[in-house]
Amino acid sequence: MASTPVVHDISVLLGPGTPEWPGDVAYTCGWTQRMESGRGYNLSHFAMSPHVGSHADAPLHVLPDGAASDAFPLEVFRGPAHLVELTAAMRDRAHPVEPTIEMADLAPLLPERVERLLLRTGRTTADGSFPGPWPALSPACIGALCERGLKLLGVDAPSIDPRERKSLDTHRALFSRGGYNLESLDLRGVPPGAYELVAYPLRLDGLDAAPVRAVLLGPG
């Protein structure tokens, strides 16, 4: 009998204090009505940037004519995925301006073909603070991965680009090759290896990103 898959919730918890990108709109919430005030039911509300917490960027984020959040191809966000933990040496090469990870660094950690790649950098908002510089893949590395079948790149860091890279070249390299991304995942405690990923973006119209509820299914 097949064992029941282990479900790893890799979504950052959204709530007051969930770190937003500096200058972006933070998560806020409140109550429209409360039962304690004599109403028949509780009714809550919230507001935030779609880039707070775990989310997928749409091509519109960096491409003026790119597809918006209502056009995500759902099949990209479910399927076999490979989780890689970057080595200490690669993490230590994080630089506030330039990306640091090339295909020669990453290739020994990967299978020959990978459609969905998740990178644990250790620089995550899941611990309640916005991290400092994190390692990121170069545009050339993205190109090489796409040649090997990459459709989706997920990271625990707030961005697939370096923190201070305003031109978002890694985003552009990925989107221009038909790929998509996931950012601000919570990969703490999930062992490297092969999984089934389910991370559907919310069906929101016309935005440059959408929140996701991301999970990994692994062997029981």
C-alpha positions as a Python dict, from the first residue, in 0.01 Angstrom:
ca = {
    (1, 'M'): (0, 0, 0),
    (2, 'A'): (133, 340, -96),
    (3, 'S'): (221, 567, 194),
    (4, 'T'): (37, 894, 249),
    (5, 'P'): (240, 1190, 123),
    (6, 'V'): (380, 1431, 380),
    (7, 'V'): (243, 1783, 323),
    (8, 'H'): (491, 2066, 377),
    (9, 'D'): (324, 2407, 397),
    (10, 'I'): (583, 2640, 240),
    (11, 'S'): (370, 2956, 252),
    (12, 'V'): (475, 3250, 467),
    (13, 'L'): (210, 3329, 730),
    (14, 'L'): (29, 3652, 644),
    (15, 'G'): (-58, 3881, 932),
    (16, 'P'): (18, 4219, 1087),
    (17, 'G'): (396, 4245, 1087),
    (18, 'T'): (459, 4015, 789),
    (19, 'P'): (757, 4194, 631),
    (20, 'E'): (687, 4383, 311),
    (21, 'W'): (944, 4507, 62),
    (22, 'P'): (1065, 4844, 197),
    (23, 'G'): (832, 5109, 56),
    (24, 'D'): (559, 4865, -51),
    (25, 'V'): (210, 4843, 99),
    (26, 'A'): (209, 4631, 414),
    (27, 'Y'): (-53, 4377, 518),
    (28, 'T'): (-331, 4531, 728),
    (29, 'C'): (-652, 4378, 858),
    (30, 'G'): (-950, 4463, 1070),
    (31, 'W'): (-1311, 4391, 1152),
    (32, 'T'): (-1612, 4532, 971),
    (33, 'Q'): (-1838, 4392, 1241),
    (34, 'R'): (-1801, 4173, 1550),
    (35, 'M'): (-2038, 3936, 1726),
    (36, 'E'): (-1929, 4085, 2057),
    (37, 'S'): (-2102, 4407, 1944),
    (38, 'G'): (-2431, 4227, 1900),
    (39, 'R'): (-2400, 4137, 1532),
    (40, 'G'): (-2503, 3793, 1411),
    (41, 'Y'): (-2162, 3706, 1266),
    (42, 'N'): (-1802, 3827, 1244),
    (43, 'L'): (-1689, 4002, 925),
    (44, 'S'): (-1322, 4079, 861),
    (45, 'H'): (-1128, 4264, 592),
    (46, 'F'): (-767, 4294, 481),
    (47, 'A'): (-550, 4487, 235),
    (48, 'M'): (-192, 4448, 111),
    (49, 'S'): (43, 4454, -185),
    (50, 'P'): (26, 4124, -377),
    (51, 'H'): (404, 4101, -320),
    (52, 'V'): (367, 4053, 57),
    (53, 'G'): (418, 3694, 166),
    (54, 'S'): (439, 3401, -75),
    (55, 'H'): (341, 3508, -424),
    (56, 'A'): (391, 3467, -797),
    (57, 'D'): (497, 3760, -1013),
    (58, 'A'): (323, 3807, -1346),
    (59, 'P'): (524, 3910, -1654),
    (60, 'L'): (352, 4249, -1625),
    (61, 'H'): (572, 4311, -1321),
    (62, 'V'): (869, 4389, -1549),
    (63, 'L'): (735, 4381, -1907),
    (64, 'P'): (504, 4669, -2014),
    (65, 'D'): (305, 4440, -2244),
    (66, 'G'): (343, 4129, -2027),
    (67, 'A'): (55, 3910, -1916),
    (68, 'A'): (-117, 4010, -1592),
    (69, 'S'): (-216, 3807, -1287),
    (70, 'D'): (-538, 3676, -1444),
    (71, 'A'): (-340, 3491, -1714),
    (72, 'F'): (-114, 3263, -1506),
    (73, 'P'): (-93, 2917, -1670),
    (74, 'L'): (-204, 2697, -1380),
    (75, 'E'): (-24, 2386, -1508),
    (76, 'V'): (310, 2556, -1440),
    (77, 'F'): (228, 2587, -1069),
    (78, 'R'): (162, 2219, -1008),
    (79, 'G'): (393, 1928, -1078),
    (80, 'P'): (729, 1771, -996),
    (81, 'A'): (972, 2011, -827),
    (82, 'H'): (1329, 1986, -703),
    (83, 'L'): (1437, 2166, -385),
    (84, 'V'): (1802, 2269, -356),
    (85, 'E'): (1975, 2419, -55),
    (86, 'L'): (2250, 2656, -163),
    (87, 'T'): (2585, 2575, -11),
    (88, 'A'): (2733, 2796, 259),
    (89, 'A'): (2993, 2917, 10),
    (90, 'M'): (2723, 3031, -233),
    (91, 'R'): (2525, 3201, 43),
    (92, 'D'): (2833, 3382, 163),
    (93, 'R'): (2888, 3524, -186),
    (94, 'A'): (2564, 3722, -166),
    (95, 'H'): (2633, 4079, -278),
    (96, 'P'): (2400, 4380, -257),
    (97, 'V'): (2431, 4462, -629),
    (98, 'E'): (2537, 4172, -850),
    (99, 'P'): (2390, 3823, -877),
    (100, 'T'): (2632, 3555, -767),
    (101, 'I'): (2512, 3210, -874),
    (102, 'E'): (2610, 3071, -1215),
    (103, 'M'): (2515, 2744, -1381),
    (104, 'A'): (2855, 2595, -1299),
    (105, 'D'): (2776, 2645, -928),
    (106, 'L'): (2426, 2501, -949),
    (107, 'A'): (2467, 2212, -1195),
    (108, 'P'): (2619, 1963, -945),
    (109, 'L'): (2310, 2002, -725),
    (110, 'L'): (2052, 1937, -998),
    (111, 'P'): (1909, 1648, -1196),
    (112, 'E'): (1968, 1660, -1571),
    (113, 'R'): (1622, 1807, -1633),
    (114, 'V'): (1424, 2020, -1390),
    (115, 'E'): (1096, 2196, -1468),
    (116, 'R'): (1032, 2344, -1125),
    (117, 'L'): (1329, 2450, -915),
    (118, 'L'): (1307, 2573, -555),
    (119, 'L'): (1610, 2741, -395),
    (120, 'R'): (1662, 2768, -22),
    (121, 'T'): (1893, 3063, 37),
    (122, 'G'): (1823, 3105, 410),
    (123, 'R'): (1734, 3472, 350),
    (124, 'T'): (1360, 3463, 414),
    (125, 'T'): (1083, 3680, 556),
    (126, 'A'): (936, 3372, 725),
    (127, 'D'): (1124, 3453, 1045),
    (128, 'G'): (948, 3790, 1073),
    (129, 'S'): (1215, 4027, 940),
    (130, 'F'): (1317, 4154, 598),
    (131, 'P'): (1655, 3995, 513),
    (132, 'G'): (1976, 4156, 402),
    (133, 'P'): (2150, 4067, 73),
    (134, 'W'): (2072, 3723, -64),
    (135, 'P'): (2228, 3509, -339),
    (136, 'A'): (2047, 3507, -672),
    (137, 'L'): (2085, 3336, -1009),
    (138, 'S'): (2240, 3534, -1292),
    (139, 'P'): (2042, 3592, -1614),
    (140, 'A'): (2288, 3359, -1790),
    (141, 'C'): (2211, 3087, -1536),
    (142, 'I'): (1839, 3136, -1596),
    (143, 'G'): (1897, 3091, -1969),
    (144, 'A'): (2090, 2769, -1914),
    (145, 'L'): (1820, 2633, -1682),
    (146, 'C'): (1546, 2714, -1932),
    (147, 'E'): (1737, 2516, -2192),
    (148, 'R'): (1713, 2223, -1948),
    (149, 'G'): (1338, 2260, -1919),
    (150, 'L'): (1286, 2515, -1640),
    (151, 'K'): (929, 2647, -1621),
    (152, 'L'): (914, 2776, -1263),
    (153, 'L'): (1176, 2916, -1026),
    (154, 'G'): (1086, 2948, -659),
    (155, 'V'): (1294, 3109, -383),
    (156, 'D'): (1261, 3168, -12),
    (157, 'A'): (1412, 3516, -56),
    (158, 'P'): (1186, 3816, -127),
    (159, 'S'): (1299, 3824, -492),
    (160, 'I'): (1469, 3610, -755),
    (161, 'D'): (1686, 3917, -824),
    (162, 'P'): (1944, 4056, -581),
    (163, 'R'): (1802, 4299, -327),
    (164, 'E'): (1950, 4615, -479),
    (165, 'R'): (1908, 4523, -848),
    (166, 'K'): (1650, 4776, -969),
    (167, 'S'): (1647, 4657, -1332),
    (168, 'L'): (1530, 4306, -1228),
    (169, 'D'): (1736, 4137, -1499),
    (170, 'T'): (1677, 3787, -1360),
    (171, 'H'): (1301, 3841, -1375),
    (172, 'R'): (1331, 3961, -1732),
    (173, 'A'): (1547, 3666, -1833),
    (174, 'L'): (1294, 3421, -1688),
    (175, 'F'): (979, 3584, -1825),
    (176, 'S'): (1130, 3639, -2170),
    (177, 'R'): (1180, 3260, -2196),
    (178, 'G'): (825, 3177, -2090),
    (179, 'G'): (912, 3095, -1727),
    (180, 'Y'): (742, 3201, -1404),
    (181, 'N'): (849, 3251, -1044),
    (182, 'L'): (751, 3211, -683),
    (183, 'E'): (897, 3437, -414),
    (184, 'S'): (902, 3454, -33),
    (185, 'L'): (848, 3085, 26),
    (186, 'D'): (904, 2928, 367),
    (187, 'L'): (1147, 2643, 299),
    (188, 'R'): (1281, 2614, 652),
    (189, 'G'): (1308, 2256, 765),
    (190, 'V'): (1215, 2102, 431),
    (191, 'P'): (1489, 1859, 321),
    (192, 'P'): (1637, 1902, -28),
    (193, 'G'): (1507, 1659, -288),
    (194, 'A'): (1216, 1577, -517),
    (195, 'Y'): (858, 1679, -438),
    (196, 'E'): (521, 1749, -592),
    (197, 'L'): (452, 2123, -581),
    (198, 'V'): (106, 2280, -563),
    (199, 'A'): (113, 2662, -559),
    (200, 'Y'): (-178, 2810, -748),
    (201, 'P'): (-195, 3192, -767),
    (202, 'L'): (-521, 3360, -671),
    (203, 'R'): (-738, 3455, -969),
    (204, 'L'): (-696, 3833, -952),
    (205, 'D'): (-760, 4056, -1250),
    (206, 'G'): (-497, 4283, -1404),
    (207, 'L'): (-230, 4288, -1132),
    (208, 'D'): (146, 4236, -1155),
    (209, 'A'): (148, 3957, -893),
    (210, 'A'): (-83, 3730, -694),
    (211, 'P'): (-59, 3557, -354),
    (212, 'V'): (-23, 3178, -351),
    (213, 'R'): (-82, 2900, -99),
    (214, 'A'): (221, 2683, -168),
    (215, 'V'): (266, 2325, -48),
    (216, 'L'): (510, 2045, -121),
    (217, 'L'): (402, 1681, -117),
    (218, 'G'): (675, 1434, -32),
    (219, 'P'): (717, 1066, 53),
    (220, 'G'): (544, 950, 368),
}
